[in-house]
């Protein structure tokens, strides 16, 4: 018996395979970078230059128009915490949705308790699609912001940012987008879509290292810093300098990781193109779905009649626990998936899968049709056995 | 004319050169790790195992006695913010010092303004040594904590943690240590020294990648989380789980960076030994100091009569601006140093160097006697020319 095939399909958690240029850039940085912004030596300048260039690439990717308004954090969770904890005051109200990840939900619960900021969560239909028409009905005089994920990390369904951005603009509300699943995957145009803040992570659709992420922030939006400390400039000020991006960055930057993100952004935007990456990923997701949709024992979650979605297919086999199915896929077939609640409790409540969870398959640029066909065969076998 | 020699002496900002095992570990992680704690696949488990093992190494290094009480952050600044912003209440008072970095000072100024937590800063003598005898005099009924750096990032002077820990114990105060300059350099024994929290960074004396750092926290100390979000477990709880280390960690961990820190910790503790690294570094610092101390135009800052210090030598040449001297060392000699305020304003006020700054030379395991002799020659030339 030969070695078991290994197929990694947990790309919505992290894209395990990175383009070779990312590894090369991190390796070079680890042996040559000083501390960005901390001395005038060539090593420190090398780090600063790469970080600045990464800001430019992010600014361009989201059509922000100002690289100084790009702030780097250790992941999108930190970016979302900064925004949600740093923008509102007692009595404010925000509108969000049941599609959100705990990176949005928990900060919202926290500021409700600590700061008296209330929220309303917009629901979804039977396919998990946001009820966009409910948003306007829930706007109150004290509503300050709309906070929506671009795509659910559970169903893969994407929200119409154009439509939501129009509502935000009409009512003078901040529009904050969690792009954890879509940065580098679906187009995001902050100016065209009236988006004020995009939170992103580096290690998923941007194919960079873990430990990278950040926020693109429209000029003029003042976020109260979550942290303060050394900035390398204006050291005699008692508080964080007002100047961006320093206002929201302190301590040593992760220049080693950002060198990798810089390389992956160049690869993604200039070499391959995000349209092509998405076309490949969504074709694989579709192939997987098509290969299984005739199976009566399988229930799918999400809207598979569109390409404007993340390359995620979530399913259950009869009433089998998603963790058991996922374990069997791993142990018997070498296929990595993600079962359970995916840190997004409310969408599971909406879809009726709190107890069962779902088995999530998520595809990347580095997956192949052979990977998909192998996974289809595996799931068919499991769904037939029962 | 041959290529100019390049000597990196800004190791107190970041150790530029890393042991080869660090690069190898990060490279391997970048091509094999899933998302720690996020699925049951081998790739995710690989990441989880390395992170857990890194917690064990940190727990051992500081004699904490419980790896679950080791929390990873993106740098020591974040760790210090978590501790300082998450422990105190209105009316509390803390004692700290003028030796502190802005990573301590700015959070203290912020909580004074936002939360009504007051502070007293203990001063230093003419050599920049902490006036330990002043600590007890400043303890009030509402004093809750002593927060001290282990060693100044400006003078290199180290504080006597044993002595301060005894005061903390006697008065029932929390003892928080900023070990940014000393983790992996000088011994830190949390149990023996009565330390409650050690904040550390990965990319200086621990020789790991940037983007890594954290806190070792004595059991039973409850820090209110600075951030909340996905934890991979207990997803249906509205707030961060109480269990450590999850209580203070959310979102995707920087497993790629932590793989490097794990490798550097193994190298540092098990292969080379921190005593040997410190002996090498301090011998270089001493050689540098001895090579220059006869120069009348040079003023040194700090206490050079002891080995219990960080391998830092800070100086000025006559009344020349430190940035000009540092620039000249870089451009004419290829020597990287750090001029200015070093994000530590109060020690510069104490030493009378607010306007001039200081030129800081900091030595690492990867520096050689030749590096030192070259730097001595360079500084002598600059100090003679004027």
mmCIF file of C-alpha atoms in Angstrom, chain B residues 153-333:
data_model
loop_
_atom_site.group_PDB
_atom_site.id
_atom_site.type_symbol
_atom_site.label_atom_id
_atom_site.label_comp_id
_atom_site.label_asym_id
_atom_site.label_seq_id
_atom_site.Cartn_x
_atom_site.Cartn_y
_atom_site.Cartn_z
ATOM 1 C CA UNK B 153 17.449 50.101 26.514
ATOM 2 C CA UNK B 154 19.416 53.351 26.702
ATOM 3 C CA UNK B 155 22.127 52.872 29.351
ATOM 4 C CA UNK B 156 22.093 49.079 29.506
ATOM 5 C CA UNK B 157 21.905 49.297 33.318
ATOM 6 C CA UNK B 158 20.058 46.334 34.842
ATOM 7 C CA UNK B 159 17.802 46.517 37.871
ATOM 8 C CA UNK B 160 18.080 44.147 40.813
ATOM 9 C CA UNK B 161 14.913 42.092 40.365
ATOM 10 C CA UNK B 162 15.550 40.181 43.579
ATOM 11 C CA UNK B 163 15.535 43.373 45.606
ATOM 12 C CA UNK B 164 12.443 44.807 43.899
ATOM 13 C CA UNK B 165 10.629 41.465 44.100
ATOM 14 C CA UNK B 166 11.167 41.419 47.861
ATOM 15 C CA UNK B 167 9.549 44.831 48.188
ATOM 16 C CA UNK B 168 6.615 43.676 46.057
ATOM 17 C CA UNK B 169 6.150 40.580 48.193
ATOM 18 C CA UNK B 170 6.435 42.458 51.477
ATOM 19 C CA UNK B 171 3.712 44.917 50.452
ATOM 20 C CA UNK B 172 1.508 42.495 48.504
ATOM 21 C CA UNK B 173 2.041 44.296 45.200
ATOM 22 C CA UNK B 174 2.053 42.876 41.685
ATOM 23 C CA UNK B 175 5.523 42.891 40.154
ATOM 24 C CA UNK B 176 5.605 43.353 36.383
ATOM 25 C CA UNK B 177 8.936 43.194 34.544
ATOM 26 C CA UNK B 178 9.673 44.510 31.073
ATOM 27 C CA UNK B 179 12.300 42.029 29.890
ATOM 28 C CA UNK B 180 12.548 43.370 26.335
ATOM 29 C CA UNK B 181 16.307 43.858 26.688
ATOM 30 C CA UNK B 182 17.076 40.879 28.916
ATOM 31 C CA UNK B 183 14.974 37.843 27.979
ATOM 32 C CA UNK B 184 17.568 35.314 26.878
ATOM 33 C CA UNK B 185 20.357 37.530 28.195
ATOM 34 C CA UNK B 186 20.174 37.711 31.992
ATOM 35 C CA UNK B 187 18.623 35.065 34.261
ATOM 36 C CA UNK B 188 15.000 35.692 35.246
ATOM 37 C CA UNK B 189 13.440 33.411 37.860
ATOM 38 C CA UNK B 190 9.810 34.379 38.452
ATOM 39 C CA UNK B 191 9.424 32.211 41.520
ATOM 40 C CA UNK B 192 12.693 33.122 43.176
ATOM 41 C CA UNK B 193 12.355 36.836 42.322
ATOM 42 C CA UNK B 194 8.621 37.111 43.175
ATOM 43 C CA UNK B 195 7.767 38.289 39.672
ATOM 44 C CA UNK B 196 4.130 38.113 38.568
ATOM 45 C CA UNK B 197 4.423 39.040 34.914
ATOM 46 C CA UNK B 198 7.373 39.031 32.510
ATOM 47 C CA UNK B 199 6.856 40.746 29.160
ATOM 48 C CA UNK B 200 9.313 39.652 26.504
ATOM 49 C CA UNK B 201 10.010 40.103 22.828
ATOM 50 C CA UNK B 202 11.180 37.386 20.464
ATOM 51 C CA UNK B 203 13.410 39.301 18.085
ATOM 52 C CA UNK B 204 16.121 40.688 20.378
ATOM 53 C CA UNK B 205 17.984 38.562 22.929
ATOM 54 C CA UNK B 206 15.903 35.496 22.082
ATOM 55 C CA UNK B 207 17.156 35.658 18.468
ATOM 56 C CA UNK B 208 13.736 34.834 16.990
ATOM 57 C CA UNK B 209 11.737 36.531 14.238
ATOM 58 C CA UNK B 210 10.021 39.905 14.471
ATOM 59 C CA UNK B 211 6.289 39.601 15.094
ATOM 60 C CA UNK B 212 6.825 37.397 18.143
ATOM 61 C CA UNK B 213 6.768 38.166 21.851
ATOM 62 C CA UNK B 214 4.534 37.632 24.814
ATOM 63 C CA UNK B 215 3.991 37.408 28.509
ATOM 64 C CA UNK B 216 4.653 34.865 31.224
ATOM 65 C CA UNK B 217 1.902 35.299 33.821
ATOM 66 C CA UNK B 218 1.823 33.819 37.290
ATOM 67 C CA UNK B 219 -1.237 31.596 37.831
ATOM 68 C CA UNK B 220 -4.220 33.328 39.356
ATOM 69 C CA UNK B 221 -3.592 36.764 37.865
ATOM 70 C CA UNK B 222 -6.611 37.827 35.861
ATOM 71 C CA UNK B 223 -5.887 40.253 33.046
ATOM 72 C CA UNK B 224 -8.945 41.709 31.315
ATOM 73 C CA UNK B 225 -8.462 40.922 27.597
ATOM 74 C CA UNK B 226 -7.419 43.783 25.341
ATOM 75 C CA UNK B 227 -8.889 42.007 22.314
ATOM 76 C CA UNK B 228 -11.488 39.327 21.686
ATOM 77 C CA UNK B 229 -12.380 37.134 18.753
ATOM 78 C CA UNK B 230 -12.072 33.645 17.376
ATOM 79 C CA UNK B 231 -10.443 31.107 19.643
ATOM 80 C CA UNK B 232 -11.170 27.866 17.828
ATOM 81 C CA UNK B 233 -12.805 26.544 21.000
ATOM 82 C CA UNK B 234 -15.936 27.527 22.957
ATOM 83 C CA UNK B 235 -17.224 29.477 19.963
ATOM 84 C CA UNK B 236 -20.697 29.906 21.470
ATOM 85 C CA UNK B 237 -19.455 31.967 24.425
ATOM 86 C CA UNK B 238 -20.151 35.663 23.963
ATOM 87 C CA UNK B 239 -16.830 36.725 25.487
ATOM 88 C CA UNK B 240 -13.281 35.401 25.478
ATOM 89 C CA UNK B 241 -13.051 32.047 27.285
ATOM 90 C CA UNK B 242 -11.601 32.272 30.810
ATOM 91 C CA UNK B 243 -9.129 29.460 30.188
ATOM 92 C CA UNK B 244 -5.504 30.437 29.692
ATOM 93 C CA UNK B 245 -3.781 31.060 27.325
ATOM 94 C CA UNK B 246 -6.936 31.412 25.174
ATOM 95 C CA UNK B 247 -8.217 34.176 27.468
ATOM 96 C CA UNK B 248 -5.579 36.533 26.071
ATOM 97 C CA UNK B 249 -5.093 35.146 22.552
ATOM 98 C CA UNK B 250 -7.497 35.473 19.635
ATOM 99 C CA UNK B 251 -7.416 35.232 15.899
ATOM 100 C CA UNK B 252 -4.837 33.266 13.960
ATOM 101 C CA UNK B 253 -1.561 32.844 15.845
ATOM 102 C CA UNK B 254 1.691 33.786 14.126
ATOM 103 C CA UNK B 255 2.711 30.137 13.922
ATOM 104 C CA UNK B 256 5.240 30.874 11.177
ATOM 105 C CA UNK B 257 7.061 33.343 13.403
ATOM 106 C CA UNK B 258 6.656 31.201 16.513
ATOM 107 C CA UNK B 259 8.270 28.271 14.699
ATOM 108 C CA UNK B 260 11.323 30.500 14.400
ATOM 109 C CA UNK B 261 11.139 31.526 18.052
ATOM 110 C CA UNK B 262 10.803 27.867 19.020
ATOM 111 C CA UNK B 263 13.970 27.067 17.074
ATOM 112 C CA UNK B 264 15.888 30.007 18.516
ATOM 113 C CA UNK B 265 14.846 29.093 22.070
ATOM 114 C CA UNK B 266 16.098 25.562 21.566
ATOM 115 C CA UNK B 267 19.347 26.907 20.147
ATOM 116 C CA UNK B 268 19.754 29.482 22.898
ATOM 117 C CA UNK B 269 18.837 27.345 25.884
ATOM 118 C CA UNK B 270 19.873 23.859 24.847
ATOM 119 C CA UNK B 271 22.744 24.389 22.414
ATOM 120 C CA UNK B 272 24.596 27.537 23.411
ATOM 121 C CA UNK B 273 23.273 28.531 26.819
ATOM 122 C CA UNK B 274 22.211 32.033 27.809
ATOM 123 C CA UNK B 275 25.163 32.422 30.188
ATOM 124 C CA UNK B 276 27.576 31.859 27.339
ATOM 125 C CA UNK B 277 25.754 34.258 25.036
ATOM 126 C CA UNK B 278 25.753 36.941 27.691
ATOM 127 C CA UNK B 279 29.428 36.369 28.508
ATOM 128 C CA UNK B 280 30.313 36.824 24.843
ATOM 129 C CA UNK B 281 28.179 39.930 24.386
ATOM 130 C CA UNK B 282 29.316 41.601 27.584
ATOM 131 C CA UNK B 283 32.966 40.892 26.753
ATOM 132 C CA UNK B 284 32.469 42.697 23.442
ATOM 133 C CA UNK B 285 30.747 45.637 25.136
ATOM 134 C CA UNK B 286 33.574 45.850 27.668
ATOM 135 C CA UNK B 287 36.204 45.676 24.934
ATOM 136 C CA UNK B 288 34.450 48.526 23.146
ATOM 137 C CA UNK B 289 34.221 50.618 26.324
ATOM 138 C CA UNK B 290 37.837 49.923 27.300
ATOM 139 C CA UNK B 291 38.971 50.876 23.821
ATOM 140 C CA UNK B 292 37.425 54.314 24.128
ATOM 141 C CA UNK B 293 37.349 55.301 27.777
ATOM 142 C CA UNK B 294 40.595 57.287 27.614
ATOM 143 C CA UNK B 295 39.123 59.674 25.030
ATOM 144 C CA UNK B 296 38.364 62.991 26.659
ATOM 145 C CA UNK B 297 35.855 64.018 24.001
ATOM 146 C CA UNK B 298 33.635 61.000 24.735
ATOM 147 C CA UNK B 299 31.009 60.917 27.449
ATOM 148 C CA UNK B 300 29.588 57.521 28.454
ATOM 149 C CA UNK B 301 26.190 56.919 30.016
ATOM 150 C CA UNK B 302 25.545 54.014 32.363
ATOM 151 C CA UNK B 303 27.391 51.912 34.894
ATOM 152 C CA UNK B 304 30.212 49.936 33.289
ATOM 153 C CA UNK B 305 31.653 48.519 36.535
ATOM 154 C CA UNK B 306 29.429 45.433 36.459
ATOM 155 C CA UNK B 307 28.661 42.529 34.128
ATOM 156 C CA UNK B 308 25.034 42.417 35.297
ATOM 157 C CA UNK B 309 23.882 44.666 32.489
ATOM 158 C CA UNK B 310 22.791 44.535 28.871
ATOM 159 C CA UNK B 311 25.561 44.611 26.250
ATOM 160 C CA UNK B 312 24.874 48.243 25.421
ATOM 161 C CA UNK B 313 27.326 51.151 25.375
ATOM 162 C CA UNK B 314 25.776 54.586 24.869
ATOM 163 C CA UNK B 315 27.933 57.647 24.378
ATOM 164 C CA UNK B 316 28.264 61.087 22.925
ATOM 165 C CA UNK B 317 31.209 62.791 21.249
ATOM 166 C CA UNK B 318 31.607 66.296 22.706
ATOM 167 C CA UNK B 319 28.402 68.181 21.960
ATOM 168 C CA UNK B 320 27.837 66.650 18.538
ATOM 169 C CA UNK B 321 24.276 65.678 17.744
ATOM 170 C CA UNK B 322 23.910 61.921 18.153
ATOM 171 C CA UNK B 323 22.112 61.600 14.819
ATOM 172 C CA UNK B 324 24.985 63.238 12.979
ATOM 173 C CA UNK B 325 27.506 60.910 14.597
ATOM 174 C CA UNK B 326 25.311 57.903 13.870
ATOM 175 C CA UNK B 327 24.857 58.962 10.243
ATOM 176 C CA UNK B 328 28.608 59.389 9.858
ATOM 177 C CA UNK B 329 29.277 55.958 11.346
ATOM 178 C CA UNK B 330 26.812 54.508 8.849
ATOM 179 C CA UNK B 331 27.925 56.380 5.756
ATOM 180 C CA UNK B 332 31.696 56.476 6.311
ATOM 181 C CA UNK B 333 32.230 53.201 8.161
#
